[in-house]
mmCIF file of C-alpha atoms in Angstrom:
data_model
loop_
_atom_site.group_PDB
_atom_site.id
_atom_site.type_symbol
_atom_site.label_atom_id
_atom_site.label_comp_id
_atom_site.label_asym_id
_atom_site.label_seq_id
_atom_site.Cartn_x
_atom_site.Cartn_y
_atom_site.Cartn_z
ATOM 1 C CA MET A 98 -33.962 34.127 -66.056
ATOM 2 C CA SER A 99 -35.021 31.390 -68.472
ATOM 3 C CA GLN A 100 -32.377 29.023 -69.813
ATOM 4 C CA PRO A 101 -31.333 29.762 -73.419
ATOM 5 C CA SER A 102 -32.384 27.127 -75.927
ATOM 6 C CA LEU A 103 -29.776 24.609 -77.047
ATOM 7 C CA PRO A 104 -28.417 24.739 -80.602
ATOM 8 C CA GLY A 105 -30.055 21.614 -82.020
ATOM 9 C CA SER A 106 -28.538 21.056 -85.457
ATOM 10 C CA ARG A 107 -27.064 24.552 -85.687
ATOM 11 C CA PRO A 108 -23.259 25.072 -85.703
ATOM 12 C CA LEU A 109 -21.468 24.679 -82.388
ATOM 13 C CA LEU A 110 -18.112 26.257 -81.495
ATOM 14 C CA ALA A 111 -15.913 25.084 -78.594
ATOM 15 C CA ILE A 112 -13.047 27.046 -77.019
ATOM 16 C CA ASP A 113 -10.423 25.572 -74.697
ATOM 17 C CA THR A 114 -7.697 27.868 -73.375
ATOM 18 C CA SER A 115 -7.231 26.145 -70.026
ATOM 19 C CA THR A 116 -3.619 25.089 -70.716
ATOM 20 C CA GLN A 117 -0.688 26.296 -72.837
ATOM 21 C CA TRP A 118 -2.584 25.046 -75.882
ATOM 22 C CA LEU A 119 -5.122 26.988 -77.922
ATOM 23 C CA SER A 120 -7.786 24.475 -78.900
ATOM 24 C CA LEU A 121 -10.808 25.370 -81.029
ATOM 25 C CA ALA A 122 -13.408 23.158 -82.675
ATOM 26 C CA LEU A 123 -16.346 24.022 -84.900
ATOM 27 C CA ARG A 124 -19.023 21.463 -85.794
ATOM 28 C CA HIS A 125 -21.265 22.160 -88.758
ATOM 29 C CA GLY A 126 -23.077 19.967 -91.253
ATOM 30 C CA GLY A 127 -21.668 16.760 -89.850
ATOM 31 C CA GLN A 128 -18.071 17.994 -90.111
ATOM 32 C CA THR A 129 -15.697 19.176 -87.386
ATOM 33 C CA HIS A 130 -13.076 21.834 -88.074
ATOM 34 C CA LEU A 131 -10.261 21.795 -85.500
ATOM 35 C CA PHE A 132 -7.368 24.043 -84.511
ATOM 36 C CA HIS A 133 -5.142 22.644 -81.761
ATOM 37 C CA GLU A 134 -1.701 24.128 -81.206
ATOM 38 C CA GLU A 135 0.638 24.860 -78.306
ATOM 39 C CA THR A 136 0.718 28.663 -78.305
ATOM 40 C CA GLY A 137 1.944 29.551 -74.811
ATOM 41 C CA ASN A 138 1.274 33.196 -74.024
ATOM 42 C CA ARG A 139 0.106 33.942 -77.590
ATOM 43 C CA GLN A 140 -3.432 32.693 -76.942
ATOM 44 C CA SER A 141 -4.895 36.206 -76.768
ATOM 45 C CA GLU A 142 -3.131 37.143 -80.012
ATOM 46 C CA LEU A 143 -4.234 34.087 -81.989
ATOM 47 C CA ILE A 144 -7.659 33.140 -80.699
ATOM 48 C CA LEU A 145 -9.817 35.566 -82.718
ATOM 49 C CA PRO A 146 -7.940 35.102 -86.030
ATOM 50 C CA GLN A 147 -8.127 31.314 -85.641
ATOM 51 C CA ILE A 148 -11.845 31.401 -84.837
ATOM 52 C CA ALA A 149 -12.347 33.578 -87.920
ATOM 53 C CA ALA A 150 -10.378 31.054 -89.984
ATOM 54 C CA LEU A 151 -12.531 28.135 -88.769
ATOM 55 C CA LEU A 152 -15.725 30.058 -89.525
ATOM 56 C CA ALA A 153 -14.460 30.971 -93.005
ATOM 57 C CA GLU A 154 -13.496 27.344 -93.644
ATOM 58 C CA ALA A 155 -17.045 26.292 -92.789
ATOM 59 C CA GLY A 156 -18.619 29.198 -94.701
ATOM 60 C CA LEU A 157 -20.173 30.658 -91.554
ATOM 61 C CA ALA A 158 -20.443 33.930 -89.670
ATOM 62 C CA VAL A 159 -20.532 34.322 -85.882
ATOM 63 C CA ALA A 160 -24.269 35.014 -86.030
ATOM 64 C CA ASP A 161 -24.808 31.543 -87.522
ATOM 65 C CA LEU A 162 -23.597 29.786 -84.365
ATOM 66 C CA GLY A 163 -26.191 27.935 -82.320
ATOM 67 C CA ALA A 164 -24.034 27.931 -79.160
ATOM 68 C CA ILE A 165 -20.482 28.390 -77.936
ATOM 69 C CA ALA A 166 -18.953 25.983 -75.434
ATOM 70 C CA TYR A 167 -15.976 27.065 -73.359
ATOM 71 C CA ALA A 168 -13.598 25.511 -70.849
ATOM 72 C CA GLN A 169 -14.938 26.646 -67.484
ATOM 73 C CA GLY A 170 -12.006 25.588 -65.298
ATOM 74 C CA PRO A 171 -10.200 24.738 -63.214
ATOM 75 C CA GLY A 172 -7.099 25.488 -65.260
ATOM 76 C CA ALA A 173 -4.634 28.235 -66.143
ATOM 77 C CA PHE A 174 -6.031 31.451 -64.649
ATOM 78 C CA THR A 175 -5.142 33.799 -67.518
ATOM 79 C CA GLY A 176 -6.047 31.308 -70.225
ATOM 80 C CA LEU A 177 -9.483 30.647 -68.760
ATOM 81 C CA ARG A 178 -10.221 34.370 -68.657
ATOM 82 C CA ILE A 179 -9.174 34.746 -72.301
ATOM 83 C CA GLY A 180 -11.419 31.915 -73.458
ATOM 84 C CA ALA A 181 -14.456 32.948 -71.442
ATOM 85 C CA GLY A 182 -14.037 36.606 -72.382
ATOM 86 C CA VAL A 183 -13.871 35.821 -76.092
ATOM 87 C CA ALA A 184 -16.881 33.506 -75.815
ATOM 88 C CA GLN A 185 -18.884 36.240 -74.090
ATOM 89 C CA GLY A 186 -17.765 38.867 -76.600
ATOM 90 C CA LEU A 187 -18.841 36.742 -79.548
ATOM 91 C CA ALA A 188 -22.113 35.616 -77.987
ATOM 92 C CA ALA A 189 -23.493 38.817 -76.471
ATOM 93 C CA PRO A 190 -24.318 40.806 -79.656
ATOM 94 C CA PHE A 191 -26.264 37.905 -81.187
ATOM 95 C CA GLY A 192 -27.820 36.345 -78.078
ATOM 96 C CA ILE A 193 -25.886 33.116 -78.635
ATOM 97 C CA PRO A 194 -26.130 30.679 -75.681
ATOM 98 C CA LEU A 195 -22.919 29.701 -73.907
ATOM 99 C CA ILE A 196 -22.273 26.205 -72.553
ATOM 100 C CA PRO A 197 -19.683 26.109 -69.727
ATOM 101 C CA VAL A 198 -17.950 22.704 -69.541
ATOM 102 C CA PRO A 199 -15.727 21.964 -66.501
ATOM 103 C CA CYS A 200 -12.193 21.080 -67.583
ATOM 104 C CA LEU A 201 -11.888 17.959 -65.422
ATOM 105 C CA ASP A 202 -15.096 16.604 -66.971
ATOM 106 C CA ALA A 203 -13.479 16.915 -70.403
ATOM 107 C CA VAL A 204 -10.382 15.122 -69.102
ATOM 108 C CA ALA A 205 -12.489 12.323 -67.606
ATOM 109 C CA SER A 206 -14.271 11.859 -70.944
ATOM 110 C CA LEU A 207 -11.024 10.358 -72.287
ATOM 111 C CA CYS A 208 -11.793 7.287 -70.134
ATOM 112 C CA PRO A 209 -15.319 6.367 -71.275
ATOM 113 C CA GLY A 210 -17.276 3.512 -69.734
ATOM 114 C CA GLN A 211 -15.166 3.301 -66.563
ATOM 115 C CA ALA A 212 -16.554 3.096 -63.011
ATOM 116 C CA ALA A 213 -13.502 4.721 -61.386
ATOM 117 C CA VAL A 214 -11.841 7.602 -63.246
ATOM 118 C CA LEU A 215 -9.373 9.990 -61.640
ATOM 119 C CA ALA A 216 -9.040 13.147 -63.754
ATOM 120 C CA ALA A 217 -5.971 15.090 -62.597
ATOM 121 C CA THR A 218 -4.210 18.075 -64.174
ATOM 122 C CA ASP A 219 -1.190 20.194 -63.355
ATOM 123 C CA ALA A 220 -2.217 23.149 -61.162
ATOM 124 C CA ARG A 221 1.364 24.483 -60.818
ATOM 125 C CA MET A 222 2.652 25.615 -57.415
ATOM 126 C CA GLY A 223 3.331 21.938 -56.619
ATOM 127 C CA GLU A 224 -0.359 21.013 -56.735
ATOM 128 C CA VAL A 225 -2.880 19.311 -59.006
ATOM 129 C CA PHE A 226 -6.532 19.824 -59.843
ATOM 130 C CA TYR A 227 -8.488 16.602 -59.559
ATOM 131 C CA ALA A 228 -11.876 14.927 -59.278
ATOM 132 C CA TRP A 229 -13.242 11.381 -59.413
ATOM 133 C CA PHE A 230 -15.853 10.247 -61.952
ATOM 134 C CA ASP A 231 -17.930 7.245 -62.952
ATOM 135 C CA THR A 232 -18.095 7.565 -66.745
ATOM 136 C CA GLN A 233 -20.326 4.513 -67.116
ATOM 137 C CA ILE A 234 -23.224 6.547 -65.768
ATOM 138 C CA TRP A 235 -21.496 9.924 -66.191
ATOM 139 C CA GLN A 236 -21.509 10.967 -62.567
ATOM 140 C CA ARG A 237 -18.932 12.984 -60.662
ATOM 141 C CA LEU A 238 -18.037 11.130 -57.461
ATOM 142 C CA SER A 239 -16.163 13.910 -55.635
ATOM 143 C CA PRO A 240 -15.923 17.689 -55.498
ATOM 144 C CA TYR A 241 -13.382 19.460 -57.691
ATOM 145 C CA HIS A 242 -10.195 19.660 -55.615
ATOM 146 C CA VAL A 243 -6.765 21.274 -55.674
ATOM 147 C CA GLY A 244 -3.930 19.893 -53.560
ATOM 148 C CA LYS A 245 -0.806 17.792 -53.438
ATOM 149 C CA ALA A 246 -0.910 14.761 -55.709
ATOM 150 C CA ALA A 247 0.226 12.529 -52.863
ATOM 151 C CA SER A 248 -2.829 13.552 -50.812
ATOM 152 C CA ILE A 249 -5.382 12.195 -53.324
ATOM 153 C CA ARG A 250 -7.544 9.469 -51.813
ATOM 154 C CA LEU A 251 -10.288 7.216 -53.145
ATOM 155 C CA PRO A 252 -13.786 8.566 -52.495
ATOM 156 C CA GLU A 253 -16.037 6.393 -50.360
ATOM 157 C CA ASN A 254 -18.704 6.045 -53.046
ATOM 158 C CA ILE A 255 -16.420 4.615 -55.739
ATOM 159 C CA ARG A 256 -17.086 1.167 -57.221
ATOM 160 C CA LEU A 257 -13.999 -1.037 -57.585
ATOM 161 C CA PRO A 258 -13.720 -4.771 -58.301
ATOM 162 C CA GLU A 259 -13.754 -6.772 -55.061
ATOM 163 C CA LYS A 260 -10.749 -8.745 -56.203
ATOM 164 C CA ASN A 261 -8.405 -8.969 -59.125
ATOM 165 C CA MET A 262 -9.692 -11.939 -61.132
ATOM 166 C CA PRO A 263 -7.278 -13.964 -63.292
ATOM 167 C CA GLY A 264 -6.645 -12.185 -66.569
ATOM 168 C CA GLN A 265 -8.418 -9.040 -65.388
ATOM 169 C CA ASN A 266 -5.407 -6.864 -66.058
ATOM 170 C CA SER A 267 -4.854 -8.095 -69.606
ATOM 171 C CA GLY A 268 -5.578 -5.336 -72.078
ATOM 172 C CA ASN A 269 -6.307 -2.798 -69.341
ATOM 173 C CA PRO A 270 -3.390 -0.346 -69.071
ATOM 174 C CA PHE A 271 -5.023 1.431 -66.133
ATOM 175 C CA SER A 272 -5.508 -1.517 -63.817
ATOM 176 C CA GLY A 273 -2.089 -1.300 -62.134
ATOM 177 C CA SER A 274 -1.702 -3.233 -58.909
ATOM 178 C CA PRO A 275 -4.540 -5.369 -57.531
ATOM 179 C CA LYS A 276 -5.139 -2.656 -54.934
ATOM 180 C CA HIS A 277 -5.936 -0.157 -57.683
ATOM 181 C CA ALA A 278 -7.541 -2.537 -60.188
ATOM 182 C CA GLY A 279 -10.146 -0.853 -62.335
ATOM 183 C CA ILE A 280 -8.932 2.732 -61.833
ATOM 184 C CA CYS A 281 -8.418 4.849 -64.952
ATOM 185 C CA GLY A 282 -6.166 7.811 -64.207
ATOM 186 C CA ILE A 283 -6.017 10.479 -66.887
ATOM 187 C CA GLY A 284 -4.561 13.992 -67.251
ATOM 188 C CA ASN A 285 -1.230 15.785 -67.498
ATOM 189 C CA ALA A 286 -0.688 15.466 -63.734
ATOM 190 C CA PHE A 287 0.476 11.919 -64.512
ATOM 191 C CA ALA A 288 3.476 13.387 -66.360
ATOM 192 C CA LEU A 289 4.672 15.312 -63.291
ATOM 193 C CA PRO A 290 7.778 14.223 -61.346
ATOM 194 C CA GLU A 291 5.434 13.421 -58.443
ATOM 195 C CA PRO A 292 2.232 12.124 -60.075
ATOM 196 C CA PRO A 293 -0.919 10.970 -58.276
ATOM 197 C CA PRO A 294 -0.443 7.616 -56.478
ATOM 198 C CA PHE A 295 -2.705 5.758 -58.925
ATOM 199 C CA PRO A 296 -2.152 4.209 -62.360
ATOM 200 C CA GLY A 297 -2.733 6.658 -65.184
ATOM 201 C CA ARG A 298 -1.553 8.313 -68.370
ATOM 202 C CA PRO A 299 -1.001 12.004 -69.255
ATOM 203 C CA GLY A 300 -3.670 12.375 -71.947
ATOM 204 C CA MET A 301 -5.490 15.696 -72.336
ATOM 205 C CA PRO A 302 -8.643 16.647 -74.248
ATOM 206 C CA THR A 303 -8.958 18.930 -77.241
ATOM 207 C CA ALA A 304 -11.784 21.323 -78.002
ATOM 208 C CA GLU A 305 -13.418 18.466 -79.904
ATOM 209 C CA HIS A 306 -14.037 16.706 -76.578
ATOM 210 C CA TYR A 307 -15.653 19.879 -75.231
ATOM 211 C CA LEU A 308 -17.862 19.883 -78.326
ATOM 212 C CA ALA A 309 -19.035 16.365 -77.573
ATOM 213 C CA LEU A 310 -19.842 17.162 -73.945
ATOM 214 C CA ALA A 311 -21.630 20.385 -74.871
ATOM 215 C CA ALA A 312 -23.726 18.537 -77.454
ATOM 216 C CA SER A 313 -24.632 15.834 -74.908
ATOM 217 C CA GLY A 314 -27.138 18.114 -73.184
ATOM 218 C CA ARG A 315 -25.669 17.390 -69.731
ATOM 219 C CA TYR A 316 -24.426 20.950 -69.265
ATOM 220 C CA PRO A 317 -26.996 23.771 -69.126
ATOM 221 C CA ALA A 318 -26.678 26.723 -71.461
ATOM 222 C CA VAL A 319 -26.455 30.241 -70.027
ATOM 223 C CA SER A 320 -26.526 33.737 -71.447
ATOM 224 C CA ALA A 321 -23.315 35.674 -72.032
ATOM 225 C CA ALA A 322 -24.059 37.794 -68.959
ATOM 226 C CA GLU A 323 -24.398 34.700 -66.762
ATOM 227 C CA ALA A 324 -21.216 32.944 -67.913
ATOM 228 C CA GLU A 325 -18.815 32.176 -65.074
ATOM 229 C CA LEU A 326 -15.514 30.408 -64.485
ATOM 230 C CA LEU A 327 -14.931 27.528 -62.092
ATOM 231 C CA TYR A 328 -12.149 28.254 -59.616
ATOM 232 C CA VAL A 329 -11.094 25.836 -56.896
ATOM 233 C CA ARG A 330 -8.050 27.772 -55.727
ATOM 234 C CA ASP A 331 -8.226 31.136 -54.002
ATOM 235 C CA LYS A 332 -4.516 31.845 -54.440
ATOM 236 C CA VAL A 333 -3.425 31.927 -58.099
ATOM 237 C CA ALA A 334 0.280 32.815 -57.696
ATOM 238 C CA LEU A 335 3.125 32.674 -55.208
ATOM 239 C CA THR A 336 4.637 35.874 -53.851
ATOM 240 C CA ALA A 337 8.325 36.586 -54.555
ATOM 241 C CA ALA A 338 9.169 35.588 -50.976
ATOM 242 C CA GLU A 339 7.235 32.330 -51.301
ATOM 243 C CA GLN A 340 8.964 31.545 -54.591
ATOM 244 C CA ALA A 341 12.362 32.185 -53.013
ATOM 245 C CA ALA A 342 11.503 30.013 -50.018
ATOM 246 C CA ARG A 343 10.387 27.184 -52.296
ATOM 247 C CA LYS A 344 13.607 27.394 -54.328
ATOM 248 C CA GLY A 345 15.619 27.352 -51.105
ATOM 249 C CA ALA A 346 13.791 24.274 -49.863
ATOM 250 C CA ALA A 347 14.410 22.533 -53.193
#
């Protein structure tokens, strides 16, 4: 099947439901309309009314959209399904292209121009989602992983300074110890009680960052029928016995 054409200058909508936040962004005529709010389990209730509100604010209808970007994962299982399902439902009747953007790529985009970026987010169940990036050349340096934060290791192909030169750390909040100089860690995994063993901060993207990545042309557009989610974990929940065992161990 041929790849749908990209939106060009037409309006672009982005949907991120990969966390407890509902984040929506609509770009049209050089302006960006944004809704970003922590909604918890009300995402499914609020997403369509808020999209309608953004479209009304911009004076648009769904059929006017040139493309819809959505958070592809990894992230909250239910939230991802809500976002992708709504994107498909809006796109299918009008043949609107969809642009899947991996969530860790959006997280890594918060550290632009860095040779060693660790994007890491809370995966629950005592684990984190993570991947390494070089955002100077916009290249992913590792697969998308899920695992214990303490098990994260540097990939072999990463470029780090050979030594910590005098004054190198000044003005660089991500440099940390000389061993980890030049690493930019980013994502809400750095707010966990047991964060990744690298310097970092718990910043997270909004739908506006997904807009920027979708508009970059790096991520191919697909039809609504071809839209998929990116899962890196086969098991999405603990059984009651596993939860009890974990509480007992704690």
